[in-house]
mmCIF file of C-alpha atoms in Angstrom:
data_model
loop_
_atom_site.group_PDB
_atom_site.id
_atom_site.type_symbol
_atom_site.label_atom_id
_atom_site.label_comp_id
_atom_site.label_asym_id
_atom_site.label_seq_id
_atom_site.Cartn_x
_atom_site.Cartn_y
_atom_site.Cartn_z
ATOM 1 C CA MET A 1 109.517 114.764 117.971
ATOM 2 C CA ILE A 2 109.828 112.866 121.094
ATOM 3 C CA PHE A 3 109.775 115.925 123.410
ATOM 4 C CA VAL A 4 106.495 116.893 121.551
ATOM 5 C CA THR A 5 105.023 113.488 122.121
ATOM 6 C CA ILE A 6 105.868 113.425 125.790
ATOM 7 C CA PHE A 7 104.509 117.001 126.081
ATOM 8 C CA PHE A 8 101.184 116.274 124.712
ATOM 9 C CA PHE A 9 100.577 112.853 126.312
ATOM 10 C CA ASP A 10 101.903 113.455 129.763
ATOM 11 C CA ALA A 11 99.747 116.550 130.318
ATOM 12 C CA PRO A 12 96.650 115.717 132.139
ATOM 13 C CA GLY A 13 94.625 118.780 131.000
ATOM 14 C CA VAL A 14 95.168 118.459 127.203
ATOM 15 C CA SER A 15 92.108 118.382 125.362
ATOM 16 C CA TRP A 16 91.457 115.969 122.590
ATOM 17 C CA LYS A 17 91.691 118.736 119.787
ATOM 18 C CA ALA A 18 95.412 119.127 120.597
ATOM 19 C CA VAL A 19 96.018 115.590 120.449
ATOM 20 C CA ALA A 20 94.157 115.090 117.120
ATOM 21 C CA LEU A 21 95.909 118.117 115.621
ATOM 22 C CA PHE A 22 99.280 116.644 116.505
ATOM 23 C CA ILE A 23 98.294 113.008 115.014
ATOM 24 C CA LEU A 24 97.110 114.855 112.020
ATOM 25 C CA ALA A 25 100.223 116.931 111.373
ATOM 26 C CA ASN A 26 102.299 113.780 111.690
ATOM 27 C CA ALA A 27 99.991 111.634 109.475
ATOM 28 C CA TYR A 28 100.269 114.191 106.761
ATOM 29 C CA THR A 29 103.968 113.971 106.649
ATOM 30 C CA PHE A 30 103.625 110.202 106.401
ATOM 31 C CA LEU A 31 101.167 110.465 103.661
ATOM 32 C CA ILE A 32 103.682 112.721 101.820
ATOM 33 C CA TYR A 33 106.233 109.850 101.935
ATOM 34 C CA ILE A 34 103.750 107.362 100.657
ATOM 35 C CA GLY A 35 102.737 109.603 97.739
ATOM 36 C CA ALA A 36 106.391 109.892 96.933
ATOM 37 C CA PHE A 37 106.921 106.284 96.871
ATOM 38 C CA TRP A 38 103.778 105.783 94.574
ATOM 39 C CA ALA A 39 105.169 108.569 92.370
ATOM 40 C CA CYS A 40 108.501 106.805 91.866
ATOM 41 C CA SER A 41 106.811 103.452 91.514
ATOM 42 C CA PHE A 42 104.536 104.706 88.795
ATOM 43 C CA TYR A 43 107.522 106.378 86.894
ATOM 44 C CA ARG A 44 109.544 103.237 87.126
ATOM 45 C CA LYS A 45 106.612 101.141 85.755
ATOM 46 C CA GLY A 46 106.273 103.579 82.646
ATOM 47 C CA PHE A 47 103.134 105.526 83.876
ATOM 48 C CA ARG A 48 104.741 108.808 83.460
ATOM 49 C CA ARG A 49 101.486 110.867 83.663
ATOM 50 C CA TRP A 50 100.231 109.049 86.795
ATOM 51 C CA ALA A 51 103.596 109.810 88.587
ATOM 52 C CA LEU A 52 102.457 113.495 88.548
ATOM 53 C CA VAL A 53 99.213 112.755 90.326
ATOM 54 C CA PRO A 54 100.574 112.460 94.078
ATOM 55 C CA PRO A 55 102.824 115.492 94.086
ATOM 56 C CA SER A 56 100.132 117.435 92.520
ATOM 57 C CA LEU A 57 97.397 116.383 94.862
ATOM 58 C CA PHE A 58 99.543 117.303 97.868
ATOM 59 C CA THR A 59 100.414 120.664 96.398
ATOM 60 C CA LEU A 60 96.780 121.299 95.969
ATOM 61 C CA ILE A 61 96.004 120.210 99.655
ATOM 62 C CA ASN A 62 98.859 122.686 100.781
ATOM 63 C CA LEU A 63 97.626 125.489 98.806
ATOM 64 C CA SER A 64 94.040 125.081 100.021
ATOM 65 C CA ALA A 65 95.260 124.903 103.440
ATOM 66 C CA CYS A 66 97.175 128.279 103.138
ATOM 67 C CA LEU A 67 94.104 129.864 101.506
ATOM 68 C CA ALA A 68 92.026 128.650 104.372
ATOM 69 C CA PHE A 69 94.375 129.977 106.878
ATOM 70 C CA ILE A 70 94.561 133.363 105.120
ATOM 71 C CA ARG A 71 90.821 133.662 104.939
ATOM 72 C CA ALA A 72 90.424 132.707 108.689
#
């Protein structure tokens, strides 16, 4: 991870699209961790059905991204 960060931010000719893609990919992983935390806290509080929402949402996003990649 540190190597990739150094690679992106030390190169003078890197376009903003590559940097934005790098930040977006890392932010998505962070959002998965937040969703897992929310799911566990919902389950602990007794909201059993709401605990299924974050994992379902991220699965839907992943499947949509895969479908968009296949169609492209």
